[in-house]
């Protein structure tokens, strides 16, 4: 069969499959996906590249998905791009999802040469030029990482013919950035060469993407140049509520000793810039420490959230909530369980944990399936279709889980989707008595939603991108028709 026919056959299998029961161990090529209250709408193999961050952008009359990729693998360090016929280091995939049932792969932009975390172009954010204060109104700007060494900005107004605009280089690591389109302020997760940590924050004014202006370096006291003693845990990523919300929520650590840091945005931008211990401490409002077992991959704020249970209370009818998602790192449960946590930060000086969520391991014998099992990331869109109502959590070999979060004190799973593996799905190994034991399993890595209510999941183990929609009770819980 040709590659096109194989893909068509695979999609037909997906569409004909209904809800599936959990398998005891492993997955098999050709088996249907496992699902409850979620349905596959469309699929792209993403050229069998390991995928990290999807960002979905309503671009004119089109919907475009921009997907960041990890580096290549030992077996395939640079997959062949069928559009060029040449091997290319993993970078950024651009896919037209206007018709989600028939995604159209438009372009691959190669990233840094290298394998796994050492290459690729993992992170993608998009801003329209007309939204940025000093942007070209005809442009659409894509901010991406370039391996660990740089951040790049491209004009993707014509997504099939992207043009590089500028580059911020000379770094030792990069990761999960945040870009405010309405102000142009960007919080770039970087590794400044003179800092004592792998990842910290470089704050830039990217309101004119062609002329970046650095505002300051920021991190934890003890990470700055010239500090002594123990180095605090590294940054994973921030989310800002912008000028109006005046808060930046930073997540540190991924799978151990992590914490949520709440920062006053105005003080961060306009306070003293020299990275002394006192100046780094000044913008901080509070921290919420996690245990030595857990970290913070994604910290997603939901402020002024109405709580139905408190509707008749004199005070506290709404609460400020932050959803904290850990990252599972090790295969086959060789670490403490990484989970989802909900924190009430209404009293900012005294944030407190109020609930948690995990997938029951026994529901799918997930520790025996191979690969990672545990939380990794959540959707980050604040579009009204799901914001403060539903959350979608990438759970590696347990697929994506749909949570009803209208009562964040009691989050409830209402659906899930675990894709089927394909011939391209990469193996994951553990060492047992000096020998590698390898298994093939889905590794749902990251998830995003769009304003239409579609859910996009991408796979770390080269299985591609699945476009989903809610069905049944999950759809009702989200208030969808």
Coordinates of C-alpha atoms in Angstrom, one line a residue:
X1 CA 0.0 0.0 0.0
X2 CA 1.1 3.6 -0.5
X3 CA 1.6 5.9 2.4
X4 CA -1.7 7.7 1.5
X5 CA -3.7 4.5 1.3
X6 CA -2.3 3.2 4.6
X7 CA -3.2 6.5 6.3
X8 CA -6.7 6.3 4.8
X9 CA -7.2 2.8 6.0
X10 CA -6.0 3.8 9.5
X11 CA -8.4 6.7 9.6
X12 CA -11.3 4.4 8.6
X13 CA -10.4 2.1 11.5
X14 CA -10.5 5.1 13.8
X15 CA -13.9 6.4 12.6
X16 CA -15.5 3.0 12.8
X17 CA -14.4 2.4 16.3
X18 CA -16.7 3.1 19.2
X19 CA -15.9 3.2 22.9
X20 CA -13.3 0.6 23.8
X21 CA -12.5 -1.2 27.0
X22 CA -9.1 -1.0 28.5
X23 CA -6.6 -3.7 27.5
X24 CA -4.6 -5.6 30.0
X25 CA -1.1 -5.0 28.6
X26 CA 0.1 -3.1 25.6
X27 CA -1.5 -2.0 22.4
X28 CA -1.5 -3.6 19.0
X29 CA -1.4 -2.0 15.5
X30 CA -4.8 -2.1 14.0
X31 CA -6.7 -2.2 17.3
X32 CA -9.3 0.5 17.7
X33 CA -8.8 3.4 20.1
X34 CA -10.3 3.4 23.6
X35 CA -12.8 6.1 24.2
X36 CA -15.6 7.3 26.4
X37 CA -17.7 10.4 25.5
X38 CA -15.0 11.5 23.0
X39 CA -14.9 10.8 19.3
X40 CA -12.2 11.0 16.7
X41 CA -12.9 13.7 14.0
X42 CA -9.6 13.8 12.0
X43 CA -6.0 12.7 12.0
X44 CA -2.6 13.8 10.7
X45 CA 0.5 11.7 11.0
X46 CA 2.7 14.8 11.3
X47 CA 5.3 13.0 9.2
X48 CA 5.9 10.6 12.2
X49 CA 7.7 13.3 14.2
X50 CA 7.6 13.4 18.0
X51 CA 5.3 16.2 18.9
X52 CA 5.1 18.6 21.9
X53 CA 3.1 21.9 21.7
X54 CA 0.1 22.4 19.4
X55 CA -1.3 25.9 19.0
X56 CA -4.5 26.4 17.0
X57 CA -5.0 29.8 15.3
X58 CA -8.1 31.2 13.6
X59 CA -6.3 32.8 10.6
X60 CA -8.6 34.8 8.4
X61 CA -11.2 32.2 7.2
X62 CA -8.9 29.3 7.9
X63 CA -8.0 27.4 11.1
X64 CA -4.3 26.6 11.2
X65 CA -2.5 24.2 13.7
X66 CA 1.1 24.9 14.5
X67 CA 2.8 22.0 16.2
X68 CA 6.3 22.1 17.9
X69 CA 8.4 18.9 17.8
X70 CA 11.0 17.3 19.9
X71 CA 14.3 16.3 18.3
X72 CA 14.6 13.0 16.3
X73 CA 15.2 9.5 17.7
X74 CA 18.2 7.2 17.7
X75 CA 16.6 5.2 14.9
X76 CA 15.4 8.2 12.8
X77 CA 17.3 11.3 13.8
X78 CA 15.9 13.3 10.8
X79 CA 12.7 11.9 9.2
X80 CA 12.1 12.3 5.5
X81 CA 9.7 15.2 4.6
X82 CA 7.5 13.7 1.9
X83 CA 7.0 17.2 0.5
X84 CA 10.7 17.7 -0.2
X85 CA 11.9 14.1 -0.4
X86 CA 14.7 15.0 2.0
X87 CA 15.6 14.2 5.6
X88 CA 14.9 17.2 7.9
X89 CA 15.5 17.7 11.6
X90 CA 12.3 17.9 13.5
X91 CA 11.0 21.4 13.8
X92 CA 7.5 22.9 13.3
X93 CA 4.6 21.4 11.5
X94 CA 1.9 23.7 10.0
X95 CA -1.4 22.0 9.3
X96 CA -4.7 23.4 7.9
X97 CA -7.5 22.1 10.1
X98 CA -10.3 24.3 8.6
X99 CA -12.0 21.0 7.8
X100 CA -11.0 19.0 10.9
X101 CA -12.0 15.7 9.2
X102 CA -9.4 16.3 6.5
X103 CA -6.4 18.1 7.8
X104 CA -4.0 19.3 5.2
X105 CA -0.3 19.3 6.0
X106 CA 1.1 22.6 4.6
X107 CA 4.7 22.9 5.6
X108 CA 7.5 21.6 7.9
X109 CA 10.1 24.2 9.1
X110 CA 13.2 22.3 10.2
X111 CA 14.5 22.9 13.7
X112 CA 17.8 22.4 15.4
X113 CA 19.6 19.2 14.6
X114 CA 19.7 16.8 17.6
X115 CA 17.8 14.0 19.3
X116 CA 15.0 14.1 21.8
X117 CA 15.2 17.2 24.1
X118 CA 18.5 18.3 22.4
X119 CA 16.9 19.2 19.1
X120 CA 13.8 20.2 17.3
X121 CA 11.6 23.3 18.0
X122 CA 9.2 22.3 20.8
X123 CA 7.4 25.5 21.6
X124 CA 5.0 27.5 19.4
X125 CA 3.0 30.7 20.1
X126 CA 1.0 32.8 17.6
X127 CA 0.1 36.5 17.5
X128 CA -1.7 38.4 14.7
X129 CA 0.3 41.5 13.6
X130 CA -2.9 43.6 13.9
X131 CA -3.2 42.6 17.6
X132 CA 0.4 43.6 18.5
X133 CA 0.9 47.3 19.3
X134 CA 3.7 47.7 16.7
X135 CA 3.2 44.7 14.5
X136 CA 2.7 44.7 10.8
X137 CA -1.1 44.4 10.4
X138 CA -0.7 42.1 7.4
X139 CA 1.5 39.7 9.3
X140 CA 0.9 36.6 11.5
X141 CA 3.8 36.0 13.8
X142 CA 4.9 32.6 15.1
X143 CA 7.2 32.6 18.1
X144 CA 9.0 29.3 18.4
X145 CA 12.0 27.8 20.1
X146 CA 15.0 26.6 18.0
X147 CA 16.3 23.6 19.9
X148 CA 17.9 24.9 23.1
X149 CA 19.9 27.6 21.6
X150 CA 17.5 30.3 20.4
X151 CA 14.0 31.8 20.0
X152 CA 12.8 32.7 16.6
X153 CA 9.9 34.8 15.1
X154 CA 8.5 33.9 11.7
X155 CA 5.9 35.6 9.6
X156 CA 3.4 32.9 8.8
X157 CA 0.7 35.0 7.1
X158 CA 1.1 32.6 4.2
X159 CA 1.5 29.4 6.2
X160 CA 2.9 27.5 3.3
X161 CA 5.7 30.0 2.8
X162 CA 6.9 31.2 6.3
X163 CA 9.6 33.9 6.5
X164 CA 12.1 34.2 9.3
X165 CA 11.9 37.7 10.9
X166 CA 14.3 37.7 13.9
X167 CA 16.3 35.4 16.2
X168 CA 17.2 35.7 19.9
X169 CA 20.2 33.3 20.3
X170 CA 23.2 32.5 22.4
X171 CA 21.2 30.4 24.9
X172 CA 21.8 27.1 26.6
X173 CA 18.2 25.9 26.9
X174 CA 14.7 27.0 26.0
X175 CA 11.2 25.7 26.7
X176 CA 7.6 26.7 27.3
X177 CA 7.2 30.4 26.5
X178 CA 4.2 32.8 27.0
X179 CA 3.4 35.7 24.6
X180 CA 0.8 38.4 25.3
X181 CA -0.6 39.4 22.0
X182 CA -2.3 42.5 23.3
X183 CA 0.8 44.0 24.7
X184 CA 3.7 42.2 23.0
X185 CA 5.3 41.2 26.3
X186 CA 6.9 37.8 26.1
X187 CA 8.1 35.6 28.9
X188 CA 10.8 33.5 27.3
X189 CA 11.9 30.4 29.1
X190 CA 15.6 30.5 28.4
X191 CA 19.0 29.5 29.7
X192 CA 21.1 32.6 29.9
X193 CA 24.8 31.4 29.8
X194 CA 25.8 33.3 32.9
X195 CA 22.9 32.0 35.1
X196 CA 23.3 29.1 37.4
X197 CA 20.2 27.2 36.2
X198 CA 19.3 25.5 33.0
X199 CA 16.0 27.4 32.6
X200 CA 14.9 30.9 33.9
X201 CA 12.9 33.8 32.3
X202 CA 14.0 36.4 29.9
X203 CA 11.3 39.1 29.6
X204 CA 11.1 40.8 26.2
X205 CA 9.0 43.4 24.5
X206 CA 8.1 41.8 21.2
X207 CA 5.4 44.3 20.3
X208 CA 7.5 44.9 17.2
X209 CA 8.7 41.4 16.4
X210 CA 11.3 42.7 14.0
X211 CA 13.0 44.6 16.8
X212 CA 12.9 42.7 20.1
X213 CA 13.7 44.8 23.2
X214 CA 14.9 43.0 26.3
X215 CA 13.4 44.1 29.5
X216 CA 15.1 41.9 32.1
X217 CA 16.3 38.5 33.3
X218 CA 14.2 36.9 36.0
X219 CA 14.5 33.8 38.2
X220 CA 14.6 32.6 41.7
X221 CA 17.1 34.1 44.2
X222 CA 20.1 31.7 44.1
X223 CA 19.9 31.2 40.4
X224 CA 21.4 34.5 39.3
X225 CA 25.0 35.1 38.3
X226 CA 27.4 35.3 41.2
X227 CA 25.1 33.6 43.7
X228 CA 26.4 30.9 46.0
X229 CA 24.9 27.8 47.7
X230 CA 22.2 25.5 46.5
X231 CA 20.6 26.3 43.1
X232 CA 16.7 26.3 43.3
X233 CA 14.8 24.1 40.9
X234 CA 14.5 25.3 37.4
X235 CA 11.6 27.0 35.6
X236 CA 9.3 25.0 33.4
X237 CA 6.9 27.7 32.1
X238 CA 4.7 30.8 32.9
X239 CA 1.2 31.9 32.1
X240 CA 0.3 35.6 32.3
X241 CA -3.1 37.2 32.8
X242 CA -1.9 40.3 31.0
X243 CA -2.1 43.9 31.9
X244 CA -5.6 43.7 33.2
X245 CA -5.0 40.7 35.5
X246 CA -1.6 41.9 36.5
X247 CA -0.3 38.4 37.4
X248 CA 2.1 35.9 36.1
X249 CA 1.9 32.4 37.3
X250 CA 5.2 30.4 37.1
X251 CA 5.6 26.7 37.4
X252 CA 8.9 25.3 38.6
X253 CA 10.1 21.7 38.6
X254 CA 8.3 19.0 36.7
X255 CA 8.2 15.8 38.6
X256 CA 9.7 16.6 42.0
X257 CA 10.1 19.4 44.5
X258 CA 8.2 21.9 42.3
X259 CA 6.0 24.8 43.2
X260 CA 3.7 27.5 41.9
X261 CA 5.0 31.1 42.1
X262 CA 2.5 34.0 41.9
X263 CA 4.2 37.2 40.6
X264 CA 3.0 40.9 40.3
X265 CA 3.4 41.5 36.6
X266 CA 3.7 45.3 36.9
X267 CA 6.5 45.0 39.5
X268 CA 8.2 42.4 37.3
X269 CA 8.2 44.6 34.3
X270 CA 8.9 48.0 35.9
X271 CA 10.8 47.1 39.1
X272 CA 14.6 47.2 39.4
X273 CA 16.2 45.1 36.7
X274 CA 19.6 44.1 38.2
X275 CA 19.3 40.4 39.2
X276 CA 20.1 40.8 42.8
X277 CA 18.4 38.5 45.4
X278 CA 16.3 41.4 46.6
X279 CA 15.2 42.5 43.1
X280 CA 14.3 39.0 42.2
X281 CA 12.2 38.6 45.3
X282 CA 10.4 42.0 44.9
X283 CA 7.7 40.9 42.4
X284 CA 6.8 37.7 44.2
X285 CA 3.5 37.6 46.0
X286 CA 3.6 34.0 47.2
X287 CA 4.6 30.4 46.5
X288 CA 2.8 27.2 46.9
X289 CA 5.2 24.3 47.4
X290 CA 4.5 20.8 46.2
X291 CA 5.9 17.7 47.8
X292 CA 9.3 16.2 47.0
X293 CA 7.3 13.8 44.8
X294 CA 5.7 16.3 42.5
X295 CA 6.4 19.2 40.2
X296 CA 4.7 21.9 38.1
X297 CA 4.7 21.5 34.3
X298 CA 1.6 23.7 33.6
X299 CA 0.1 26.3 35.9
X300 CA -3.3 27.4 34.5
X301 CA -5.1 30.3 36.2
X302 CA -8.9 30.5 36.3
X303 CA -9.7 33.7 38.2
X304 CA -13.1 34.9 39.4
X305 CA -14.5 31.4 38.9
X306 CA -18.1 31.1 40.0
X307 CA -18.6 28.2 42.5
X308 CA -22.3 27.0 42.5
X309 CA -21.9 25.5 45.9
X310 CA -21.0 28.9 47.4
X311 CA -23.7 30.8 45.6
X312 CA -25.7 31.6 48.8
X313 CA -22.7 32.4 50.9
X314 CA -22.3 36.0 52.0
X315 CA -18.7 36.1 50.7
X316 CA -16.5 34.0 48.5
X317 CA -19.1 33.2 45.7
X318 CA -16.2 33.3 43.2
X319 CA -12.7 31.9 43.7
X320 CA -9.4 32.3 42.0
X321 CA -8.2 28.8 41.0
X322 CA -4.9 27.6 39.5
X323 CA -4.8 24.1 38.0
X324 CA -1.3 22.6 38.4
X325 CA -0.3 19.7 36.2
X326 CA 2.8 17.6 37.0
X327 CA 4.9 15.8 34.4
X328 CA 5.6 12.1 34.5
X329 CA 9.2 11.5 33.4
X330 CA 10.1 7.8 33.8
X331 CA 8.6 4.9 32.0
X332 CA 6.5 2.1 33.5
X333 CA 5.7 3.9 36.8
X334 CA 9.4 4.1 38.0
X335 CA 8.6 7.3 40.0
X336 CA 5.8 8.7 42.2
X337 CA 2.5 9.3 40.4
X338 CA 2.4 12.7 38.6
X339 CA -1.1 14.2 38.9
X340 CA -3.4 17.2 38.5
X341 CA -3.8 19.6 41.5
X342 CA -6.3 22.4 42.0
X343 CA -5.2 25.3 44.2
X344 CA -7.4 28.1 45.6
X345 CA -5.3 31.3 45.4
X346 CA -8.1 33.8 46.2
X347 CA -6.1 34.8 49.3
X348 CA -2.9 35.2 47.3
X349 CA -0.5 35.3 50.3
X350 CA -1.9 32.0 51.5
X351 CA -2.6 29.7 48.5
X352 CA -3.9 26.3 49.4
X353 CA -4.5 23.0 47.7
X354 CA -8.1 21.9 47.5
X355 CA -8.3 18.8 45.3
X356 CA -6.5 16.5 42.9
X357 CA -7.1 14.1 40.0
X358 CA -5.4 11.1 38.6
X359 CA -6.4 8.3 36.3
X360 CA -6.8 5.0 38.3
X361 CA -4.0 2.8 37.2
X362 CA -6.0 -0.4 37.4
X363 CA -8.6 1.0 34.9
X364 CA -6.1 0.2 32.1
X365 CA -3.2 -1.6 33.7
X366 CA -1.2 1.4 32.6
X367 CA 2.0 0.6 34.4
X368 CA 2.4 -2.5 32.3
X369 CA 1.5 -0.9 28.9
X370 CA 4.9 0.7 28.3
X371 CA 6.1 4.3 28.2
X372 CA 5.1 7.0 30.7
X373 CA 1.9 6.9 32.7
X374 CA 0.8 10.1 34.5
X375 CA -0.1 13.7 33.9
X376 CA 1.9 16.0 31.6
X377 CA 0.0 19.1 30.5
X378 CA -3.4 20.7 30.1
X379 CA -5.1 22.8 27.3
X380 CA -4.3 26.5 27.7
X381 CA -7.0 28.2 25.7
X382 CA -9.3 30.6 27.5
X383 CA -12.0 30.6 24.8
X384 CA -15.4 30.6 26.5
X385 CA -16.4 27.2 25.0
X386 CA -14.5 25.4 27.7
X387 CA -12.8 27.9 30.0
X388 CA -13.7 27.4 33.7
X389 CA -16.0 24.5 32.7
X390 CA -13.9 21.7 31.2
X391 CA -10.2 20.9 31.3
X392 CA -8.3 18.4 29.1
X393 CA -5.3 16.6 30.5
X394 CA -2.6 14.8 28.5
X395 CA -1.9 11.6 30.4
X396 CA 0.7 9.8 28.2
X397 CA -0.3 6.1 27.8
X398 CA -3.7 6.9 29.3
X399 CA -4.5 9.3 26.4
X400 CA -6.4 12.5 27.0
X401 CA -8.8 12.9 29.9
X402 CA -11.8 15.3 29.9
X403 CA -12.5 16.8 33.4
X404 CA -15.6 18.7 34.5
X405 CA -14.1 21.4 36.6
X406 CA -17.1 23.6 37.3
X407 CA -16.6 22.6 40.9
X408 CA -12.8 22.6 41.2
X409 CA -13.1 21.2 44.8
X410 CA -14.5 18.0 43.2
X411 CA -13.2 17.7 39.6
X412 CA -14.8 14.8 37.8
X413 CA -13.7 12.8 34.8
X414 CA -16.4 12.7 32.1
X415 CA -14.6 11.3 29.1
X416 CA -11.3 10.1 27.7
X417 CA -9.7 9.1 24.4
X418 CA -6.7 6.8 24.0
X419 CA -5.6 6.7 20.4
X420 CA -4.6 3.4 18.7
X421 CA -0.9 3.0 18.0
X422 CA 0.4 2.8 14.4
X423 CA 3.3 1.3 12.6
X424 CA 5.1 4.6 13.2
X425 CA 4.6 4.6 17.0
X426 CA 8.0 4.5 18.7
X427 CA 9.0 2.1 21.4
X428 CA 9.7 3.0 25.0
X429 CA 12.2 1.0 27.1
X430 CA 13.2 0.3 30.7
X431 CA 16.3 -1.5 31.9
X432 CA 15.6 -4.7 33.8
X433 CA 18.7 -6.6 35.2
X434 CA 20.9 -4.9 32.7
X435 CA 18.8 -5.6 29.7
X436 CA 16.4 -3.2 27.8
X437 CA 12.7 -4.2 27.8
X438 CA 10.8 -2.2 25.2
X439 CA 7.1 -1.7 24.6
X440 CA 5.1 0.3 22.2
X441 CA 2.4 2.6 23.6
X442 CA 0.6 5.8 22.9
X443 CA 2.3 8.8 24.6
X444 CA -0.3 11.6 24.4
X445 CA 2.0 14.5 25.2
X446 CA 0.2 17.8 24.9
X447 CA -3.4 19.0 24.2
X448 CA -5.1 22.2 23.1
X449 CA -8.6 23.3 22.1
X450 CA -10.0 25.8 19.7
X451 CA -13.0 28.2 19.8
X452 CA -15.1 25.6 17.9
X453 CA -14.8 23.2 20.7
X454 CA -12.4 20.8 19.0
X455 CA -9.7 19.1 21.0
X456 CA -6.2 18.5 19.6
X457 CA -3.8 15.9 21.0
X458 CA -0.3 15.2 19.8
X459 CA 1.9 12.2 20.5
X460 CA 5.4 12.1 21.9
X461 CA 6.1 8.7 20.3
X462 CA 5.6 9.7 16.7
X463 CA 1.9 8.7 16.3
X464 CA 0.7 12.1 15.1
X465 CA -2.1 14.5 15.9
X466 CA -5.7 13.4 16.7
X467 CA -8.6 15.9 16.4
X468 CA -11.4 15.0 18.8
X469 CA -14.9 16.2 19.9
X470 CA -16.9 15.5 23.0
X471 CA -20.0 13.3 22.8
X472 CA -22.7 12.2 25.2
X473 CA -22.6 13.3 28.9
X474 CA -19.3 15.1 28.4
X475 CA -20.8 17.3 25.7
X476 CA -23.7 18.1 28.0
X477 CA -21.4 19.0 30.9
X478 CA -19.6 21.5 28.6
X479 CA -22.9 23.0 27.6
X480 CA -22.6 22.1 24.0
X481 CA -25.5 21.5 21.7

